[in-house]
mmCIF file of C-alpha atoms in Angstrom:
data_model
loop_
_atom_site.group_PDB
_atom_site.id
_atom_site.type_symbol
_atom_site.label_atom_id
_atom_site.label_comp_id
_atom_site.label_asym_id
_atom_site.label_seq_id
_atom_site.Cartn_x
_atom_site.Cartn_y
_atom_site.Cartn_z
ATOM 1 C CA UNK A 1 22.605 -46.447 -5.680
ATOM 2 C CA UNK A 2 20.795 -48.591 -3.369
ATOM 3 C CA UNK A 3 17.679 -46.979 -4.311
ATOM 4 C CA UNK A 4 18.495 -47.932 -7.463
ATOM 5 C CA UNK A 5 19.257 -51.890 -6.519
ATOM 6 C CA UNK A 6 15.938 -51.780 -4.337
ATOM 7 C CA UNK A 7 14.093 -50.542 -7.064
ATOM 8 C CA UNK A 8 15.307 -53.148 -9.272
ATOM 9 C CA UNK A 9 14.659 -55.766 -7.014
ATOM 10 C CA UNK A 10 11.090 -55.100 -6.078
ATOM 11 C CA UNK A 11 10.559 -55.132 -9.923
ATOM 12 C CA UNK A 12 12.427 -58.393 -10.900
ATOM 13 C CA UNK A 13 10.407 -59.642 -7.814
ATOM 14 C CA UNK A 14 7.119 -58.566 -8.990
ATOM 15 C CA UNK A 15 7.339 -59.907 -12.318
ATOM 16 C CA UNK A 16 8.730 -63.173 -11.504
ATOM 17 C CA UNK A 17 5.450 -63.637 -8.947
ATOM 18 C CA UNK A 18 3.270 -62.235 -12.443
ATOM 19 C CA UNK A 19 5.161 -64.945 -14.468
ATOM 20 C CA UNK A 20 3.970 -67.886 -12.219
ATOM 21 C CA UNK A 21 0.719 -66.665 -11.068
ATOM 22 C CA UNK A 22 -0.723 -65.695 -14.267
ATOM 23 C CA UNK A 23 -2.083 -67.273 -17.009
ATOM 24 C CA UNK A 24 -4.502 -70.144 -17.557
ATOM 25 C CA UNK A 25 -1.446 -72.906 -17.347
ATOM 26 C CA UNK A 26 -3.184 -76.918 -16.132
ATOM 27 C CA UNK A 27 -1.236 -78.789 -14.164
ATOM 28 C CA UNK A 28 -1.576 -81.994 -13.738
ATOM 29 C CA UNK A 29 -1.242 -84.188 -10.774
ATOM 30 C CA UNK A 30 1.787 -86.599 -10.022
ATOM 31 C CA UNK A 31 0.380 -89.824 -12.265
ATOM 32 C CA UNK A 32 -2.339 -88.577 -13.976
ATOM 33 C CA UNK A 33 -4.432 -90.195 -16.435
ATOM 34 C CA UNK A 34 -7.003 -87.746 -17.939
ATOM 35 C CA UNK A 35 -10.397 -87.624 -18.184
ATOM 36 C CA UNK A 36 -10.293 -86.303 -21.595
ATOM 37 C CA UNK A 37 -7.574 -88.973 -22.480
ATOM 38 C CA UNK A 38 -9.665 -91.972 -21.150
ATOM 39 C CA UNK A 39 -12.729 -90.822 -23.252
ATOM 40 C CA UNK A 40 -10.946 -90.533 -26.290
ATOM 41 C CA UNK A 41 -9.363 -94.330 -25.945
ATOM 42 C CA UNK A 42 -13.089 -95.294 -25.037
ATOM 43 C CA UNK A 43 -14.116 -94.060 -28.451
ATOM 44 C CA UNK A 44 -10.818 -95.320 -30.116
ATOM 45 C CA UNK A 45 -11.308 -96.805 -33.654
ATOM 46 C CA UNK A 46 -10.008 -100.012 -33.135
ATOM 47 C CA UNK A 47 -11.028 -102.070 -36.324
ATOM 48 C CA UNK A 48 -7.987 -103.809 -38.605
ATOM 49 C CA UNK A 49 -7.173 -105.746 -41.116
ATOM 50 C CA UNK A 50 -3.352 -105.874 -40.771
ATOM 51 C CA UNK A 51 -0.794 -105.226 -38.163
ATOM 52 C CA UNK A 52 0.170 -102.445 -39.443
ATOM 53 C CA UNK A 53 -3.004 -100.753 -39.065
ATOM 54 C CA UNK A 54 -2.739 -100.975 -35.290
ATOM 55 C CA UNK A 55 -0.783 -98.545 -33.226
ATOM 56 C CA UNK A 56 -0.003 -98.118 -29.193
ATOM 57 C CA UNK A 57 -0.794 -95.173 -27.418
ATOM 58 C CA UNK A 58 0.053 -94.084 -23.871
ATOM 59 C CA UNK A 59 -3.405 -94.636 -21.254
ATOM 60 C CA UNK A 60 -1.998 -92.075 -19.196
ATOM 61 C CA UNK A 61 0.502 -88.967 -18.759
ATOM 62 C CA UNK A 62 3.228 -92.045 -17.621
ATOM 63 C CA UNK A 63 4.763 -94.891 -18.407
ATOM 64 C CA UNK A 64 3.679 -97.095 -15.628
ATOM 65 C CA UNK A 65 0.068 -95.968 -16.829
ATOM 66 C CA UNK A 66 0.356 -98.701 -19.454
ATOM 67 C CA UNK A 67 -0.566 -98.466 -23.327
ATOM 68 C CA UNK A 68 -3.355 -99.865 -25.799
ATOM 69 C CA UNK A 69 -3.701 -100.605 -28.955
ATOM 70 C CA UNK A 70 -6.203 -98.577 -31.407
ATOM 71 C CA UNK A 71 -6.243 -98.334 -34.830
ATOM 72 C CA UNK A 72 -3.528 -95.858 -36.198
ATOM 73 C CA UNK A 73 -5.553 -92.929 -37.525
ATOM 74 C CA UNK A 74 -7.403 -93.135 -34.097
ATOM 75 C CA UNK A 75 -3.962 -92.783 -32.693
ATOM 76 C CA UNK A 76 -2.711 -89.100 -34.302
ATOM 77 C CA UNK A 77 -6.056 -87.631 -32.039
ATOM 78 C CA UNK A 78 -5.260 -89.435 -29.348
ATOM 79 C CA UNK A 79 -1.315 -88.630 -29.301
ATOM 80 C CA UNK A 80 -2.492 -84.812 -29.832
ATOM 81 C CA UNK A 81 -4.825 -84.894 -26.348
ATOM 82 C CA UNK A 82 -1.522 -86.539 -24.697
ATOM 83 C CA UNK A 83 0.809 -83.893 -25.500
ATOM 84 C CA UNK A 84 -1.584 -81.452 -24.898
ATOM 85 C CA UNK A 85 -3.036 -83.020 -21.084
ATOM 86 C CA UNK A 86 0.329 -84.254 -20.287
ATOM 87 C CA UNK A 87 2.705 -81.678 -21.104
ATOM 88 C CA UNK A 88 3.186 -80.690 -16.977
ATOM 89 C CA UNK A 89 2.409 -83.957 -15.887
ATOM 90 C CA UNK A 90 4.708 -85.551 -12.802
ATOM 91 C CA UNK A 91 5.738 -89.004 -12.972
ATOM 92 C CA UNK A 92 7.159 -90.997 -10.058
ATOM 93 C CA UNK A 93 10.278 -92.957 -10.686
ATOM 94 C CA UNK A 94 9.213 -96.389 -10.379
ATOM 95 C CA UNK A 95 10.323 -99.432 -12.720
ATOM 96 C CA UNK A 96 7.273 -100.617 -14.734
ATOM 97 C CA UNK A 97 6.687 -103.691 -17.230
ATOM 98 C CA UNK A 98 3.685 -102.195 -19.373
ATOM 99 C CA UNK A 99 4.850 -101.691 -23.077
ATOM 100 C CA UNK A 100 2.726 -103.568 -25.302
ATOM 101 C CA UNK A 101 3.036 -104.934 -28.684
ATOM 102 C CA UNK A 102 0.399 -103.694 -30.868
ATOM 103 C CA UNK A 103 -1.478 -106.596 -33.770
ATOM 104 C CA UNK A 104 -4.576 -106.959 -35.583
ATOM 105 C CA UNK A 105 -6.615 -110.069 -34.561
ATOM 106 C CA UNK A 106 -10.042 -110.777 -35.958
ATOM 107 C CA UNK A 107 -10.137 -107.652 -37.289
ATOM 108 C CA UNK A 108 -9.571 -106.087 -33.856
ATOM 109 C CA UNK A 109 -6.009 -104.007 -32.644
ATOM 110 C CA UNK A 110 -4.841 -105.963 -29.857
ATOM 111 C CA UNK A 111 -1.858 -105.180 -27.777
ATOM 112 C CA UNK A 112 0.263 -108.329 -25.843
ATOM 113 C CA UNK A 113 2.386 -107.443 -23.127
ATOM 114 C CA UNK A 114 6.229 -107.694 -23.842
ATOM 115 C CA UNK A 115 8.197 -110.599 -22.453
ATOM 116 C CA UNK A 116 9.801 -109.732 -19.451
ATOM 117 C CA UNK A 117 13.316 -110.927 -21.361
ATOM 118 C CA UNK A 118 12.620 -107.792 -24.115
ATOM 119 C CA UNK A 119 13.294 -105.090 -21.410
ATOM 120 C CA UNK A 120 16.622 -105.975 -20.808
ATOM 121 C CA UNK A 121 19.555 -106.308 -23.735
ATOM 122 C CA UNK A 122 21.653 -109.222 -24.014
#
């Protein structure tokens, strides 16, 4: 019997060390705001002609990171590299004042930082 419960402990041990050693699994570090993320905002369509055509989108894997405004098509591509950079990402817990409200202005999206006020109800 304890042959038995050995056995079966040296395998349960073995493939929980395979389960978080293998693979191909990125991690990403406490904060992070991806390279790949940054170049796709760089190249962001951000052209308007309503405000409805403009969209925010997360600059990094966190809140604090902040947000800009692109054009809303521009934004599905950009939402997809998120998910996909950010999924393990590690955020502090801090308090942040970054959200943005998104609006087309000469033809350009445009984000304006929220009021202070909006963040809290009343």
């Amino acid at each position: 019997m304890k042959k038995l419960f050995a056995l079966t402990s040296v395998l349960l041990c073995a493939a929980f060390l395979a389960a978080c050693c293998g693979g191909n699994k990125q991690t990403s570090a406490v904060n992070s705001k991806p390279e790949t993320l940054a170049r796709a905002l760089e190249k962001a369509d951000k052209k308007c002609r309503t405000d409805a055509d403009c969209v925010a989108v997360n600059k990094g894997c966190c809140m604090c990171a902040g947000y800009e405004a692109v054009n809303a098509k521009s934004a599905e591509k950009i939402k997809n590299i998120w998910q996909k950079e950010c999924a393990l990402a590690a955020c502090t817990m801090q308090m942040c004042y970054v959200e943005i409200t998104p609006s087309c202005k000469d033809n350009v999206c445009v984000g304006e930082p929220k009021p202070y006020e909006a963040y809290f109800s009343k």
